PDB file of C-alpha atoms in Angstrom:
ATOM      1  CA  MET H   1     -21.607 -61.963  26.520  1.00 51.00           C
ATOM      2  CA  THR H   2     -19.486 -59.210  25.116  1.00 56.00           C
ATOM      3  CA  SER H   3     -19.983 -56.059  26.367  1.00 64.00           C
ATOM      4  CA  ILE H   4     -20.603 -52.929  23.949  1.00 69.00           C
ATOM      5  CA  PRO H   5     -18.603 -49.795  24.574  1.00 74.00           C
ATOM      6  CA  PRO H   6     -20.351 -46.429  24.578  1.00 84.00           C
ATOM      7  CA  LYS H   7     -20.222 -44.596  21.165  1.00 93.00           C
ATOM      8  CA  SER H   8     -17.480 -42.290  22.598  1.00 95.00           C
ATOM      9  CA  ARG H   9     -15.773 -41.709  25.516  1.00 97.00           C
ATOM     10  CA  PRO H  10     -15.103 -37.951  26.810  1.00 97.00           C
ATOM     11  CA  LEU H  11     -11.714 -37.493  27.526  1.00 98.00           C
ATOM     12  CA  PHE H  12     -11.495 -33.886  28.051  1.00 98.00           C
ATOM     13  CA  GLY H  13     -14.341 -31.316  27.758  1.00 98.00           C
ATOM     14  CA  PRO H  14     -18.086 -31.875  28.659  1.00 97.00           C
ATOM     15  CA  PRO H  15     -19.390 -33.345  30.768  1.00 95.00           C
ATOM     16  CA  ARG H  16     -15.892 -33.145  32.875  1.00 94.00           C
ATOM     17  CA  ALA H  17     -15.268 -29.324  33.195  1.00 97.00           C
ATOM     18  CA  TRP H  18     -11.927 -27.699  31.425  1.00 98.00           C
ATOM     19  CA  ARG H  19      -9.535 -27.312  34.063  1.00 96.00           C
ATOM     20  CA  GLN H  20      -5.955 -25.334  33.509  1.00 95.00           C
ATOM     21  CA  ASP H  21      -4.404 -27.250  36.488  1.00 95.00           C
ATOM     22  CA  ASP H  22      -4.912 -30.452  34.255  1.00 96.00           C
ATOM     23  CA  PHE H  23      -2.228 -28.980  31.866  1.00 98.00           C
ATOM     24  CA  VAL H  24       1.361 -27.355  32.216  1.00 97.00           C
ATOM     25  CA  ALA H  25       3.134 -25.756  29.070  1.00 97.00           C
ATOM     26  CA  SER H  26       5.674 -27.315  27.613  1.00 94.00           C
ATOM     27  CA  ASP H  27       7.430 -24.880  25.049  1.00 95.00           C
ATOM     28  CA  ASP H  28      10.793 -24.526  23.336  1.00 92.00           C
ATOM     29  CA  ARG H  29      12.190 -22.203  26.083  1.00 90.00           C
ATOM     30  CA  VAL H  30      13.192 -25.661  27.478  1.00 83.00           C
ATOM     31  CA  ARG H  31      15.671 -25.525  24.649  1.00 86.00           C
ATOM     32  CA  GLY H  32      16.720 -22.184  25.084  1.00 90.00           C
ATOM     33  CA  GLY H  33      13.748 -20.887  22.132  1.00 93.00           C
ATOM     34  CA  SER H  34      10.991 -17.600  23.071  1.00 95.00           C
ATOM     35  CA  SER H  35       8.056 -19.381  22.282  1.00 97.00           C
ATOM     36  CA  GLN H  36       5.143 -19.683  24.763  1.00 97.00           C
ATOM     37  CA  SER H  37       1.609 -21.330  24.778  1.00 98.00           C
ATOM     38  CA  PHE H  38      -1.394 -21.092  27.207  1.00 98.00           C
ATOM     39  CA  LEU H  39      -4.565 -23.229  28.072  1.00 98.00           C
ATOM     40  CA  THR H  40      -7.586 -20.720  28.854  1.00 98.00           C
ATOM     41  CA  PRO H  41     -10.644 -22.291  29.910  1.00 98.00           C
ATOM     42  CA  SER H  42     -13.918 -20.429  29.207  1.00 98.00           C
ATOM     43  CA  ALA H  43     -15.778 -18.686  32.199  1.00 98.00           C
ATOM     44  CA  THR H  44     -18.259 -21.590  31.782  1.00 97.00           C
ATOM     45  CA  LEU H  45     -15.696 -24.388  31.646  1.00 98.00           C
ATOM     46  CA  THR H  46     -17.211 -25.892  28.338  1.00 98.00           C
ATOM     47  CA  THR H  47     -14.125 -24.846  26.217  1.00 99.00           C
ATOM     48  CA  ALA H  48     -11.155 -24.162  26.283  1.00 99.00           C
ATOM     49  CA  ARG H  49      -8.441 -22.047  24.131  1.00 99.00           C
ATOM     50  CA  PHE H  50      -5.171 -23.154  23.489  1.00 99.00           C
ATOM     51  CA  HIS H  51      -3.066 -20.006  22.412  1.00 99.00           C
ATOM     52  CA  GLY H  52       0.316 -17.957  22.578  1.00 98.00           C
ATOM     53  CA  VAL H  53       2.968 -17.267  19.999  1.00 98.00           C
ATOM     54  CA  LEU H  54       5.452 -19.070  18.413  1.00 97.00           C
ATOM     55  CA  ASP H  55       8.911 -17.919  17.635  1.00 96.00           C
ATOM     56  CA  THR H  56      11.310 -19.343  15.233  1.00 93.00           C
ATOM     57  CA  THR H  57      13.800 -16.991  15.204  1.00 92.00           C
ATOM     58  CA  THR H  58      15.520 -17.772  18.251  1.00 92.00           C
ATOM     59  CA  LEU H  59      16.372 -21.293  17.295  1.00 91.00           C
ATOM     60  CA  GLY H  60      16.834 -20.419  13.850  1.00 88.00           C
ATOM     61  CA  GLY H  61      13.683 -21.470  11.849  1.00 87.00           C
ATOM     62  CA  ALA H  62      12.401 -24.335  14.350  1.00 88.00           C
ATOM     63  CA  GLY H  63      10.163 -23.462  17.600  1.00 92.00           C
ATOM     64  CA  PHE H  64       7.236 -25.066  19.233  1.00 95.00           C
ATOM     65  CA  ALA H  65       4.586 -24.503  21.834  1.00 97.00           C
ATOM     66  CA  SER H  66       2.632 -27.199  23.903  1.00 97.00           C
ATOM     67  CA  GLN H  67       0.532 -27.907  26.525  1.00 98.00           C
ATOM     68  CA  ARG H  68       0.590 -31.401  27.944  1.00 97.00           C
ATOM     69  CA  THR H  69      -1.230 -33.441  30.677  1.00 97.00           C
ATOM     70  CA  VAL H  70       0.219 -32.737  34.253  1.00 94.00           C
ATOM     71  CA  THR H  71      -0.697 -36.325  35.631  1.00 82.00           C
ATOM     72  CA  SER H  72       1.809 -39.123  35.745  1.00 77.00           C
ATOM     73  CA  LYS H  73      -0.449 -41.738  37.407  1.00 84.00           C
ATOM     74  CA  MET H  74      -3.364 -42.181  34.870  1.00 92.00           C
ATOM     75  CA  THR H  75      -3.422 -44.594  32.047  1.00 96.00           C
ATOM     76  CA  TRP H  76      -6.108 -44.238  29.451  1.00 97.00           C
ATOM     77  CA  ASN H  77      -7.148 -47.290  28.061  1.00 98.00           C
ATOM     78  CA  LEU H  78      -8.938 -46.836  24.846  1.00 98.00           C
ATOM     79  CA  SER H  79      -8.287 -50.041  22.899  1.00 97.00           C
ATOM     80  CA  ASP H  80     -12.153 -50.357  22.230  1.00 96.00           C
ATOM     81  CA  TYR H  81     -12.545 -47.274  20.440  1.00 98.00           C
ATOM     82  CA  SER H  82     -11.193 -46.318  16.653  1.00 97.00           C
ATOM     83  CA  GLY H  83      -9.644 -43.297  17.233  1.00 98.00           C
ATOM     84  CA  ILE H  84      -9.788 -39.444  18.517  1.00 98.00           C
ATOM     85  CA  GLU H  85     -12.687 -36.837  17.670  1.00 98.00           C
ATOM     86  CA  LEU H  86     -11.648 -33.102  18.347  1.00 98.00           C
ATOM     87  CA  ASP H  87     -14.602 -30.830  18.453  1.00 98.00           C
ATOM     88  CA  LEU H  88     -13.371 -27.314  17.399  1.00 99.00           C
ATOM     89  CA  ALA H  89     -15.111 -24.248  18.022  1.00 98.00           C
ATOM     90  CA  HIS H  90     -13.150 -21.508  16.430  1.00 97.00           C
ATOM     91  CA  GLY H  91      -9.485 -21.921  15.032  1.00 98.00           C
ATOM     92  CA  ASP H  92      -7.467 -19.464  13.040  1.00 98.00           C
ATOM     93  CA  GLY H  93      -6.427 -21.443   9.765  1.00 98.00           C
ATOM     94  CA  LYS H  94      -3.090 -22.598  11.151  1.00 97.00           C
ATOM     95  CA  LYS H  95      -1.945 -26.284  11.607  1.00 98.00           C
ATOM     96  CA  TYR H  96      -1.729 -27.830  15.100  1.00 98.00           C
ATOM     97  CA  THR H  97      -0.662 -31.435  16.411  1.00 98.00           C
ATOM     98  CA  LEU H  98      -2.238 -33.639  18.916  1.00 99.00           C
ATOM     99  CA  ASN H  99       0.604 -35.991  20.774  1.00 98.00           C
ATOM    100  CA  ILE H 100       0.391 -39.188  22.126  1.00 98.00           C
ATOM    101  CA  LYS H 101       2.924 -40.735  24.782  1.00 97.00           C
ATOM    102  CA  THR H 102       2.460 -44.232  25.867  1.00 96.00           C
ATOM    103  CA  VAL H 103       6.201 -44.234  27.367  1.00 93.00           C
ATOM    104  CA  LEU H 104       6.788 -41.386  29.862  1.00 89.00           C
ATOM    105  CA  PRO H 105      10.469 -39.455  29.441  1.00 80.00           C
ATOM    106  CA  ASP H 106      13.043 -40.047  32.249  1.00 72.00           C
ATOM    107  CA  LYS H 107      14.009 -36.640  33.954  1.00 71.00           C
ATOM    108  CA  MET H 108      18.054 -35.977  32.934  1.00 66.00           C
ATOM    109  CA  ASP H 109      20.639 -34.067  35.157  1.00 64.00           C
ATOM    110  CA  ASN H 110      19.439 -30.716  34.359  1.00 64.00           C
ATOM    111  CA  GLY H 111      15.893 -31.290  35.701  1.00 60.00           C
ATOM    112  CA  ARG H 112      14.340 -31.382  31.672  1.00 70.00           C
ATOM    113  CA  ASP H 113      12.459 -34.333  30.057  1.00 73.00           C
ATOM    114  CA  ALA H 114      14.086 -36.436  27.911  1.00 70.00           C
ATOM    115  CA  SER H 115      13.249 -37.040  24.481  1.00 79.00           C
ATOM    116  CA  THR H 116      10.790 -40.348  23.935  1.00 87.00           C
ATOM    117  CA  VAL H 117       8.884 -41.165  20.874  1.00 93.00           C
ATOM    118  CA  GLU H 118       5.690 -39.702  20.493  1.00 96.00           C
ATOM    119  CA  TYR H 119       2.387 -40.136  17.897  1.00 98.00           C
ATOM    120  CA  ALA H 120       1.519 -37.052  16.301  1.00 98.00           C
ATOM    121  CA  PHE H 121      -1.839 -36.207  14.620  1.00 98.00           C
ATOM    122  CA  SER H 122      -1.663 -32.825  12.423  1.00 97.00           C
ATOM    123  CA  PHE H 123      -4.550 -30.926  11.510  1.00 98.00           C
ATOM    124  CA  VAL H 124      -5.682 -27.509  10.101  1.00 98.00           C
ATOM    125  CA  ALA H 125      -8.457 -25.623  12.837  1.00 98.00           C
ATOM    126  CA  PRO H 126     -10.444 -23.363  10.797  1.00 97.00           C
ATOM    127  CA  ASN H 127     -12.475 -20.392  11.283  1.00 96.00           C
ATOM    128  CA  GLU H 128     -15.547 -21.844  11.923  1.00 97.00           C
ATOM    129  CA  PRO H 129     -16.882 -24.716  14.212  1.00 97.00           C
ATOM    130  CA  CYS H 130     -15.384 -28.138  12.841  1.00 96.00           C
ATOM    131  CA  ARG H 131     -15.380 -31.693  13.858  1.00 97.00           C
ATOM    132  CA  ILE H 132     -12.195 -33.998  12.739  1.00 98.00           C
ATOM    133  CA  PHE H 133     -12.177 -37.558  13.217  1.00 97.00           C
ATOM    134  CA  ALA H 134      -8.766 -39.126  13.430  1.00 98.00           C
ATOM    135  CA  LYS H 135      -7.936 -43.052  13.261  1.00 98.00           C
ATOM    136  CA  TRP H 136      -5.292 -44.616  15.316  1.00 98.00           C
ATOM    137  CA  GLU H 137      -3.227 -45.400  12.139  1.00 97.00           C
ATOM    138  CA  ASP H 138      -3.195 -41.617  11.709  1.00 98.00           C
ATOM    139  CA  PHE H 139      -0.876 -40.958  14.324  1.00 98.00           C
ATOM    140  CA  LYS H 140       2.261 -41.341  13.159  1.00 97.00           C
ATOM    141  CA  PRO H 141       5.653 -42.221  15.433  1.00 97.00           C
ATOM    142  CA  PHE H 142       7.873 -39.234  15.413  1.00 95.00           C
ATOM    143  CA  TYR H 143      11.418 -38.506  17.593  1.00 91.00           C
ATOM    144  CA  ARG H 144      12.002 -34.565  18.005  1.00 82.00           C
ATOM    145  CA  GLY H 145       9.877 -33.740  15.240  1.00 81.00           C
ATOM    146  CA  LYS H 146      11.252 -36.234  12.812  1.00 88.00           C
ATOM    147  CA  PRO H 147       9.466 -39.167  11.334  1.00 93.00           C
ATOM    148  CA  VAL H 148      10.220 -42.518  13.368  1.00 95.00           C
ATOM    149  CA  GLU H 149      10.817 -45.778  10.785  1.00 92.00           C
ATOM    150  CA  ASP H 150      10.843 -48.704  13.081  1.00 90.00           C
ATOM    151  CA  ALA H 151       8.867 -47.456  15.795  1.00 92.00           C
ATOM    152  CA  LYS H 152       6.269 -50.038  17.677  1.00 93.00           C
ATOM    153  CA  PRO H 153       2.625 -49.569  16.547  1.00 95.00           C
ATOM    154  CA  LEU H 154       0.600 -47.460  19.060  1.00 97.00           C
ATOM    155  CA  ASP H 155      -0.179 -49.016  22.207  1.00 98.00           C
ATOM    156  CA  THR H 156      -3.745 -47.653  22.610  1.00 98.00           C
ATOM    157  CA  SER H 157      -4.477 -49.526  25.709  1.00 98.00           C
ATOM    158  CA  SER H 158      -1.430 -47.737  27.790  1.00 97.00           C
ATOM    159  CA  ILE H 159      -1.765 -43.910  27.020  1.00 98.00           C
ATOM    160  CA  LEU H 160       0.037 -42.334  29.733  1.00 97.00           C
ATOM    161  CA  ARG H 161       0.327 -38.243  28.242  1.00 97.00           C
ATOM    162  CA  TRP H 162      -1.802 -35.604  25.775  1.00 98.00           C
ATOM    163  CA  SER H 163      -0.252 -32.673  24.331  1.00 98.00           C
ATOM    164  CA  LEU H 164      -1.588 -30.265  21.995  1.00 98.00           C
ATOM    165  CA  MET H 165       1.181 -28.654  20.228  1.00 98.00           C
ATOM    166  CA  MET H 166       1.932 -25.742  17.670  1.00 98.00           C
ATOM    167  CA  ARG H 167       5.324 -26.001  15.715  1.00 94.00           C
ATOM    168  CA  SER H 168       6.478 -23.900  12.933  1.00 93.00           C
ATOM    169  CA  PHE H 169       6.819 -27.541  10.901  1.00 90.00           C
ATOM    170  CA  PHE H 170      10.593 -26.293   9.612  1.00 84.00           C
ATOM    171  CA  GLU H 171       9.313 -22.758   8.989  1.00 85.00           C
ATOM    172  CA  GLN H 172       5.959 -22.935   7.594  1.00 91.00           C
ATOM    173  CA  GLN H 173       4.093 -20.640  10.524  1.00 96.00           C
ATOM    174  CA  GLN H 174       4.760 -18.461  13.280  1.00 96.00           C
ATOM    175  CA  GLY H 175       3.448 -15.774  15.489  1.00 97.00           C
ATOM    176  CA  PRO H 176       0.484 -15.826  17.294  1.00 98.00           C
ATOM    177  CA  PHE H 177      -2.007 -18.778  17.367  1.00 98.00           C
ATOM    178  CA  SER H 178      -5.234 -19.493  18.644  1.00 99.00           C
ATOM    179  CA  VAL H 179      -7.674 -22.733  18.596  1.00 99.00           C
ATOM    180  CA  THR H 180     -10.798 -23.004  21.076  1.00 99.00           C
ATOM    181  CA  ILE H 181     -11.655 -26.782  21.875  1.00 99.00           C
ATOM    182  CA  ARG H 182     -15.086 -28.006  22.719  1.00 98.00           C
ATOM    183  CA  SER H 183     -14.068 -31.416  23.853  1.00 98.00           C
ATOM    184  CA  ILE H 184     -11.580 -34.184  23.150  1.00 98.00           C
ATOM    185  CA  LYS H 185     -12.971 -37.588  22.977  1.00 98.00           C
ATOM    186  CA  ALA H 186     -12.249 -41.354  22.175  1.00 98.00           C
ATOM    187  CA  ARG H 187     -14.951 -42.451  19.370  1.00 96.00           C
ATOM    188  CA  LEU H 188     -15.710 -45.355  17.740  1.00 93.00           C
ATOM    189  CA  ALA H 189     -15.656 -45.239  13.805  1.00 83.00           C
ATOM    190  CA  ALA H 190     -19.142 -45.105  11.848  1.00 72.00           C
ATOM    191  CA  SER H 191     -18.223 -48.595  10.768  1.00 68.00           C
ATOM    192  CA  ASP H 192     -17.938 -50.048  14.004  1.00 69.00           C
ATOM    193  CA  VAL H 193     -20.767 -48.780  15.726  1.00 61.00           C
ATOM    194  CA  ALA H 194     -23.753 -50.952  13.715  1.00 54.00           C
ATOM    195  CA  SER H 195     -23.972 -53.175  16.774  1.00 50.00           C
ATOM    196  CA  VAL H 196     -24.295 -50.216  19.093  1.00 54.00           C
ATOM    197  CA  ASP H 197     -27.967 -49.609  19.524  1.00 48.00           C
ATOM    198  CA  GLU H 198     -27.981 -46.109  20.852  1.00 52.00           C
ATOM    199  CA  GLU H 199     -25.990 -43.464  21.522  1.00 50.00           C
ATOM    200  CA  LYS H 200     -24.623 -43.207  24.690  1.00 47.00           C
ATOM    201  CA  GLU H 201     -21.922 -40.979  26.351  1.00 51.00           C
ATOM    202  CA  SER H 202     -19.686 -42.605  29.284  1.00 49.00           C
ATOM    203  CA  GLU H 203     -19.957 -40.482  32.126  1.00 45.00           C
ATOM    204  CA  ASP H 204     -16.915 -42.019  33.864  1.00 47.00           C
ATOM    205  CA  SER H 205     -14.181 -39.712  34.812  1.00 46.00           C
ATOM    206  CA  ASP H 206     -10.560 -40.501  33.988  1.00 45.00           C
ATOM    207  CA  TRP H 207      -9.698 -38.574  36.854  1.00 44.00           C
ATOM    208  CA  ASP H 208      -9.814 -39.610  40.690  1.00 40.00           C
ATOM    209  CA  ASP H 209     -10.394 -36.326  42.113  1.00 37.00           C
ATOM    210  CA  CYS H 210     -13.100 -35.317  39.640  1.00 36.00           C
ATOM    211  CA  ASP H 211     -16.143 -34.388  41.555  1.00 35.00           C
ATOM    212  CA  VAL H 212     -19.699 -33.705  40.564  1.00 31.00           C
ATOM    213  CA  ASP H 213     -20.086 -30.481  40.948  1.00 38.00           C
ATOM    214  CA  GLU H 214     -17.152 -30.340  38.408  1.00 41.00           C
ATOM    215  CA  LYS H 215     -19.240 -31.401  35.899  1.00 41.00           C
ATOM    216  CA  VAL H 216     -20.980 -28.920  33.517  1.00 44.00           C
ATOM    217  CA  ALA H 217     -24.266 -28.231  35.249  1.00 41.00           C
ATOM    218  CA  ASP H 218     -26.139 -25.941  32.855  1.00 45.00           C
ATOM    219  CA  SER H 219     -26.859 -28.955  30.335  1.00 40.00           C
ATOM    220  CA  ALA H 220     -29.844 -26.624  28.951  1.00 38.00           C
ATOM    221  CA  THR H 221     -27.472 -23.934  27.846  1.00 42.00           C
ATOM    222  CA  THR H 222     -24.885 -26.347  26.523  1.00 43.00           C
ATOM    223  CA  SER H 223     -27.541 -28.048  24.376  1.00 41.00           C
ATOM    224  CA  THR H 224     -28.817 -24.562  23.196  1.00 41.00           C
ATOM    225  CA  SER H 225     -25.324 -23.635  22.166  1.00 42.00           C
ATOM    226  CA  GLN H 226     -24.528 -27.032  20.340  1.00 44.00           C
ATOM    227  CA  SER H 227     -28.068 -26.068  18.596  1.00 40.00           C
ATOM    228  CA  ASN H 228     -27.267 -23.357  17.687  1.00 43.00           C
ATOM    229  CA  ASN H 229     -23.509 -24.303  16.191  1.00 42.00           C
ATOM    230  CA  SER H 230     -25.057 -27.723  14.096  1.00 38.00           C
ATOM    231  CA  ARG H 231     -26.140 -25.744  10.909  1.00 36.00           C
ATOM    232  CA  SER H 232     -22.608 -24.288  10.630  1.00 40.00           C
ATOM    233  CA  MET H 233     -20.738 -27.501  11.945  1.00 45.00           C
ATOM    234  CA  ARG H 234     -18.766 -29.315   9.435  1.00 54.00           C
ATOM    235  CA  PHE H 235     -16.618 -32.816   9.539  1.00 61.00           C
ATOM    236  CA  CYS H 236     -13.146 -31.330   8.278  1.00 63.00           C
ATOM    237  CA  ALA H 237     -10.682 -33.606   6.185  1.00 49.00           C
ATOM    238  CA  ILE H 238      -7.789 -35.126   7.683  1.00 50.00           C
ATOM    239  CA  LEU H 239      -4.484 -33.877   6.312  1.00 50.00           C
TER     240      LEU H 239
END
């Protein structure tokens, strides 16, 4: 019998608590820029705020600020799913990018990571609650911010790194930025869930050191919050 995967698989955010130590800054300062980013979990650890300042003057119009996953020992196999859902609590109307790497970069002599191909999905974060679903084919290959025409298809069975990025898009945006994220999940598309009888969120952790007490304990508070936000929640269109 073929097993049917849950409709969604939490990657970051509830039921697992957001943790600042799971991410590290990877800003344009490694190339002499002045941008800076932070990932700040809420007091309840149920949301995380990606924020900072994007500077485009130091590097002559270019610039980026990002937070990436720290682990180099984790492989996410998401081949059973159709894409990624971002559940946003609040944004600022600016354009953000979710990046995926299937090959970890080598270290150069100067200690910096070498550039590698990454698969990017860009979206606008409105100043209201919003859910965005990106199919795997919406993640496009880029190398140092430029499209790659002959890249291999995204291997969703071997994802090694995730990052959230704010970049200038060639001087289209700059300055302070902020988006608050409830969760990032792998999800089946609506067309793929006909055979799934009931919603069942996966409780399996992707992290070896995730203890039960790190989970979000106050489910009543979370349920109330989700209920209060459901009236204003909307699904956002892909760019």
